CSV table of C-alpha atoms in Angstrom, one decimal:
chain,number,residue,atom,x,y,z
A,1099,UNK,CA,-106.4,-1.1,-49.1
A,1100,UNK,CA,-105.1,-1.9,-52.8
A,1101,UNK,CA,-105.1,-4.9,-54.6
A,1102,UNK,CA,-101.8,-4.9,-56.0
A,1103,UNK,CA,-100.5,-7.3,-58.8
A,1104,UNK,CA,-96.6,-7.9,-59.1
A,1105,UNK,CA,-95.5,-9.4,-62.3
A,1106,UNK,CA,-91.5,-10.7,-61.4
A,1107,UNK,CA,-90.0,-12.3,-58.8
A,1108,UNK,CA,-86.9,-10.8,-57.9
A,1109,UNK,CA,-85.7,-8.9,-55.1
A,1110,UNK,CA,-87.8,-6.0,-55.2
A,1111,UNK,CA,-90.6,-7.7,-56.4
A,1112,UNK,CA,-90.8,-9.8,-53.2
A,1113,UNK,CA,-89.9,-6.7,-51.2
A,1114,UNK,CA,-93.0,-4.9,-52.4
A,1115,UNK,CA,-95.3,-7.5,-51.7
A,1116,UNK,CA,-94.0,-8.1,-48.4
A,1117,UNK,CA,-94.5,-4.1,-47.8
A,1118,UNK,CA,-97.6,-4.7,-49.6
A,1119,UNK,CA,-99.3,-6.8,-47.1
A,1120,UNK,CA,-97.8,-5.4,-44.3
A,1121,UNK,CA,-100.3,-2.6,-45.6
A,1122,UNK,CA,-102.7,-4.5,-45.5
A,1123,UNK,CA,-103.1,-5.0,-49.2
A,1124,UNK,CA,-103.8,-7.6,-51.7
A,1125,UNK,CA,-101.0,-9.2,-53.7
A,1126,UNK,CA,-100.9,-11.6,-56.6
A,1127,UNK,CA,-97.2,-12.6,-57.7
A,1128,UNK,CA,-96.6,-13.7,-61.3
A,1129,UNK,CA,-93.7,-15.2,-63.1
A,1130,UNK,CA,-93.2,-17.1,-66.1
A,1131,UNK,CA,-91.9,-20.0,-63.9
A,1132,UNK,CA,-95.5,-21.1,-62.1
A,1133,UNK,CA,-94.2,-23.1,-59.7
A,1134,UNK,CA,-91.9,-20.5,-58.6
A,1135,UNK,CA,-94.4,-18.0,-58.2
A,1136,UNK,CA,-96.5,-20.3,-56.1
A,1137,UNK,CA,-93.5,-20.8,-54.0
A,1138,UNK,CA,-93.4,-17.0,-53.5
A,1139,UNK,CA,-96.7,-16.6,-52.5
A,1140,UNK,CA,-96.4,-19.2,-50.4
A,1141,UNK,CA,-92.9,-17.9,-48.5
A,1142,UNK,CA,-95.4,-14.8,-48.3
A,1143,UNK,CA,-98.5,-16.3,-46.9
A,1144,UNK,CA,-101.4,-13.8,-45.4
A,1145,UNK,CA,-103.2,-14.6,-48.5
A,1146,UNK,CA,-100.7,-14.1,-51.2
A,1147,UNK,CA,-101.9,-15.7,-54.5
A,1148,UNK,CA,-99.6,-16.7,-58.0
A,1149,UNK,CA,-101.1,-15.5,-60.9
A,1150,UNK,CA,-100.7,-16.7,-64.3
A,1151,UNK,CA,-98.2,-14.6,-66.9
A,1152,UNK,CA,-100.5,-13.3,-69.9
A,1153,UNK,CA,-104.1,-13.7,-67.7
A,1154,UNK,CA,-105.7,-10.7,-66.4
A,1155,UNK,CA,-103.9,-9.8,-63.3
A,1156,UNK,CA,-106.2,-9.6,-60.4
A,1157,UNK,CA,-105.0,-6.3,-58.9
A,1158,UNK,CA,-105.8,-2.9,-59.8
A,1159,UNK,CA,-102.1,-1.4,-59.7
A,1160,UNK,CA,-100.1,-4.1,-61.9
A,1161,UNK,CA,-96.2,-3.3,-60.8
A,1162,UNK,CA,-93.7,-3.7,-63.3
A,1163,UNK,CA,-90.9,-5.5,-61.2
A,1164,UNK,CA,-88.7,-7.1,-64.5
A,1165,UNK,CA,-85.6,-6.4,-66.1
A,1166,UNK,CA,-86.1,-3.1,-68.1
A,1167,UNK,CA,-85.7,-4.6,-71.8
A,1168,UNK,CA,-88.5,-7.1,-70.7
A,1169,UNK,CA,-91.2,-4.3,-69.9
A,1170,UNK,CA,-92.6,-3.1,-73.2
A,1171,UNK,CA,-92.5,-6.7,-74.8
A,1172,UNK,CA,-94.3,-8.0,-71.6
A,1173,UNK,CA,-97.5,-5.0,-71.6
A,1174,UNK,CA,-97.3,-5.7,-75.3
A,1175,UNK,CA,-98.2,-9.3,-74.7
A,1176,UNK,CA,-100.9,-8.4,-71.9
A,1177,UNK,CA,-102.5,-6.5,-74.2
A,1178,UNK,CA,-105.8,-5.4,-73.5
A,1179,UNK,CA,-105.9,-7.4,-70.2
A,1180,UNK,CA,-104.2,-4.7,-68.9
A,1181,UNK,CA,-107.4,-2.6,-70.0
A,1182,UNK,CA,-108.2,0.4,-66.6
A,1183,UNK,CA,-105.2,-1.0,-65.0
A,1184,UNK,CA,-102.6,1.4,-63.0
A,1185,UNK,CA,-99.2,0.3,-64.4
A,1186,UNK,CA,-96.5,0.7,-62.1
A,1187,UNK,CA,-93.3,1.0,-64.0
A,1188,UNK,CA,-90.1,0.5,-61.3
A,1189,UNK,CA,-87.2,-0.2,-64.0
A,1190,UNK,CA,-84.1,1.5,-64.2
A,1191,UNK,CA,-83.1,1.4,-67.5
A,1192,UNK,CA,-78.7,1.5,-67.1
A,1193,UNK,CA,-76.6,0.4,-69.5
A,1194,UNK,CA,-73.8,-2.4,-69.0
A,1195,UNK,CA,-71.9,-0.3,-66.6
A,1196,UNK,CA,-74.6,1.6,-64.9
A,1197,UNK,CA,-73.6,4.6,-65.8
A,1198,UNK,CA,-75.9,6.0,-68.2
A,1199,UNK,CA,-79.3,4.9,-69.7
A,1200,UNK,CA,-80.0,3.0,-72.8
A,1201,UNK,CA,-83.3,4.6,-73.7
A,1202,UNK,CA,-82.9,7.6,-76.8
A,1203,UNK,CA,-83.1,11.3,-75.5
A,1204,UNK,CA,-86.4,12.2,-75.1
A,1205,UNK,CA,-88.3,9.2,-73.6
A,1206,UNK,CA,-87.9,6.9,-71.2
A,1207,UNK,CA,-89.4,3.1,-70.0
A,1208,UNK,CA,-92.3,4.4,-69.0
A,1209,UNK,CA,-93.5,6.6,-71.9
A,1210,UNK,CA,-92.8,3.9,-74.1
A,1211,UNK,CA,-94.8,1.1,-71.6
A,1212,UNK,CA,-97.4,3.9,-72.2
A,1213,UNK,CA,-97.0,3.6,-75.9
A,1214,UNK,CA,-97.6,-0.1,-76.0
A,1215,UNK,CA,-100.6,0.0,-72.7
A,1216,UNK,CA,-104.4,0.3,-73.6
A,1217,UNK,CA,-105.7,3.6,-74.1
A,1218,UNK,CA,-107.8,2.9,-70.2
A,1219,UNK,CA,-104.8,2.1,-68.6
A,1220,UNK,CA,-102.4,4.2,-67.2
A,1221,UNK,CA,-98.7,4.2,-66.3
A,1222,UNK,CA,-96.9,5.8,-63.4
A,1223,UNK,CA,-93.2,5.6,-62.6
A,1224,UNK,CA,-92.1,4.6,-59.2
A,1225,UNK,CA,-89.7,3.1,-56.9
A,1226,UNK,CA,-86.9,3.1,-58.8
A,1227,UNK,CA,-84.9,5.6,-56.8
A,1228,UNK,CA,-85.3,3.3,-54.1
A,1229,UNK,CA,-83.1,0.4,-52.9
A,1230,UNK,CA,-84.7,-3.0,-52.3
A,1231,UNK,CA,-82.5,-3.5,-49.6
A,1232,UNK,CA,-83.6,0.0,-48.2
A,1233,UNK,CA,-87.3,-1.1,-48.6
A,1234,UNK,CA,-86.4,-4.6,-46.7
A,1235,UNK,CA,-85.6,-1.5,-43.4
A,1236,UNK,CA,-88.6,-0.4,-42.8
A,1237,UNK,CA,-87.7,3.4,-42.6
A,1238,UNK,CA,-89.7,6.3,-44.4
A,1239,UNK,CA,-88.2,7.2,-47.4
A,1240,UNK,CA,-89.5,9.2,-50.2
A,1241,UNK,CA,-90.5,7.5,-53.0
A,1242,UNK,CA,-90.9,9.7,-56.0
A,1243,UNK,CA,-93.7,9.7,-59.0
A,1244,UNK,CA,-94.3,10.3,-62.1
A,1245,UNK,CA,-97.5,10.3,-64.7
A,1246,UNK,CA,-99.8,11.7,-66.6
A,1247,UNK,CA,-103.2,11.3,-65.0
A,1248,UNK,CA,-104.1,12.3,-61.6
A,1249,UNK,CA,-106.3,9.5,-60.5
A,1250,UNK,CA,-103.7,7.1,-61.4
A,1251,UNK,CA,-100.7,9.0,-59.2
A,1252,UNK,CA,-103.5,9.3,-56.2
A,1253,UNK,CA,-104.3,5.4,-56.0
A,1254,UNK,CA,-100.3,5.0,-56.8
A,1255,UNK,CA,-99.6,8.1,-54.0
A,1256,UNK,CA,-102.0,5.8,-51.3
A,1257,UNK,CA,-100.3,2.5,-52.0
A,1258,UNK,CA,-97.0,4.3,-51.6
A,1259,UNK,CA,-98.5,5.5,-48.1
A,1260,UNK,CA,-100.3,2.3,-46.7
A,1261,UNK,CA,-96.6,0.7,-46.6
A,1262,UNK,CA,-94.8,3.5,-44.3
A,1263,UNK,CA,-93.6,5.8,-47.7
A,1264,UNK,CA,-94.2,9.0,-48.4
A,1265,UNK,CA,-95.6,9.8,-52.2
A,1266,UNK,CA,-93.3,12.9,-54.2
A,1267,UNK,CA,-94.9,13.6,-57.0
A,1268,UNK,CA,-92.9,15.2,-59.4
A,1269,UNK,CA,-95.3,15.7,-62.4
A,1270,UNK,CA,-96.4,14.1,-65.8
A,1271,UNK,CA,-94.7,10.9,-67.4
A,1272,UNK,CA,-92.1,13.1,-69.1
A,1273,UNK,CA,-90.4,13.3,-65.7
A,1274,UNK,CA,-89.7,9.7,-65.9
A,1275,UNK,CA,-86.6,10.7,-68.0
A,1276,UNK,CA,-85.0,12.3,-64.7
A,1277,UNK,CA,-86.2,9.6,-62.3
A,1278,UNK,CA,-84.1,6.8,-64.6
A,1279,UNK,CA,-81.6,9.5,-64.6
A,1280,UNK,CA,-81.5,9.7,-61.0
A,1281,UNK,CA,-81.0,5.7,-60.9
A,1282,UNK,CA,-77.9,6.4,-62.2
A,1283,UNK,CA,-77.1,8.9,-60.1
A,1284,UNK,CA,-77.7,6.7,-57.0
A,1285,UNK,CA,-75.2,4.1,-58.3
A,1286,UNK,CA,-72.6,6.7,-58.5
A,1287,UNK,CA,-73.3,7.7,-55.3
A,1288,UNK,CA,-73.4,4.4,-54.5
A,1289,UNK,CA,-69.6,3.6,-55.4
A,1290,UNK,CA,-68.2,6.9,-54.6
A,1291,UNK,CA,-70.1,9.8,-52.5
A,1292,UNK,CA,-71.6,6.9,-50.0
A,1293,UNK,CA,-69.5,3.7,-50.5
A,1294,UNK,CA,-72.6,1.5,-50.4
A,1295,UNK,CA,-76.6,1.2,-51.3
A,1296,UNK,CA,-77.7,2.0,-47.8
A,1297,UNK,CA,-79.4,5.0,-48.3
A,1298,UNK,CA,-81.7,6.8,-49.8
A,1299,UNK,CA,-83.0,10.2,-52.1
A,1300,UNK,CA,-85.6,12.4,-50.8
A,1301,UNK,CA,-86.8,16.0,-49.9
A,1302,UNK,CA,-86.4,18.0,-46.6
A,1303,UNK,CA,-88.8,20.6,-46.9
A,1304,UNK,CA,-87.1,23.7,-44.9
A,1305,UNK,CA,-89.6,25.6,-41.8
């Protein structure tokens, strides 16, 4: 079991905490609108709690479920509350049209979220080559990693597990450039190759 923070309350942020506790883990919602977030936690029951934006978060893993130009301002403003924290970064970065990034060549969300986090915590990217609506399923889809310490991807890796995922780790934070690459990728799949958002990435390892 994790205890698992959420900072947003969007779509996939309310996905992942109602995959969360079905896993029998811990969740604490947060959002700048309080009484929203207590409404959330509320619609989620089994112990769900709100949380208060800027205050410690109470979980171990703090996920990263805002809009990708909010992310560094937001870890920047957390500060060192965010001290031995696991920082979960799930933004896609697109531009207006979703057809390319906005981040420079070279880096990506997460590196710079890493840049602006406390030396003791640590930042992993995940979940952003999967669909909310495909997480809302139920099925086991890869979800795929990326970060710089070990520990950090291993307690990310059995979160990823405890909700019916399987963790693909594909190597230090660097990779994090690829993964918002391949959100890009899925939305062009997504309006040509497939013709919708019901599906998802993952590996088939060959006998």
């Amino acid at each position: 079991m994790s205890n698992i923070s959420i900072i947003g309350l969007g779509q996939m942020a309310r996905v992942l905490a109602a995959r969360a506790l079905d896993g029998a883990n811990t969740v604490e919602v947060i959002g700048r609108d309080a009484t929203k977030a207590a409404d959330v936690a509320g619609a989620l029951g089994r112990g769900a709690t709100a949380g208060t934006v800027g205050a410690a978060p109470a979980g171990d893993i703090v996920i990263l479920a805002v809009p990708h130009d909010s992310a560094v301002p937001l870890v920047s403003l957390y500060g060192d509350a965010l001290a031995g924290k696991v920082i979960v970064d799930i933004t896609n970065p697109f531009d207006s049209s979703a057809t390319g990034v906005v981040t420079p060549d070279g880096t990506s969300i997460a590196q710079e979220i890493a840049k602006a986090a406390p030396a003791s915590a640590h930042v992993v990217k995940a979940f952003n080559t999967v669909f909310g609506n495909v997480l809302t399923q139920g099925r086991p889809v890869d979800v795929f990693l990326a970060g710089d310490d070990a520990r950090a991807k291993a307690r990310t890796s059995a979160f990823i597990e405890s909700i019916g995922l399987r963790p693909m780790d594909t190597g230090d934070l660097r990779m994090a450039q690829w993964l918002e690459g391949a959100g890009v990728l899925m939305m062009g799949l997504g309006r040509h190759g497939v013709g919708n958002y019901n599906f998802s990435l993952g590996v088939d390892i060959a006998d």
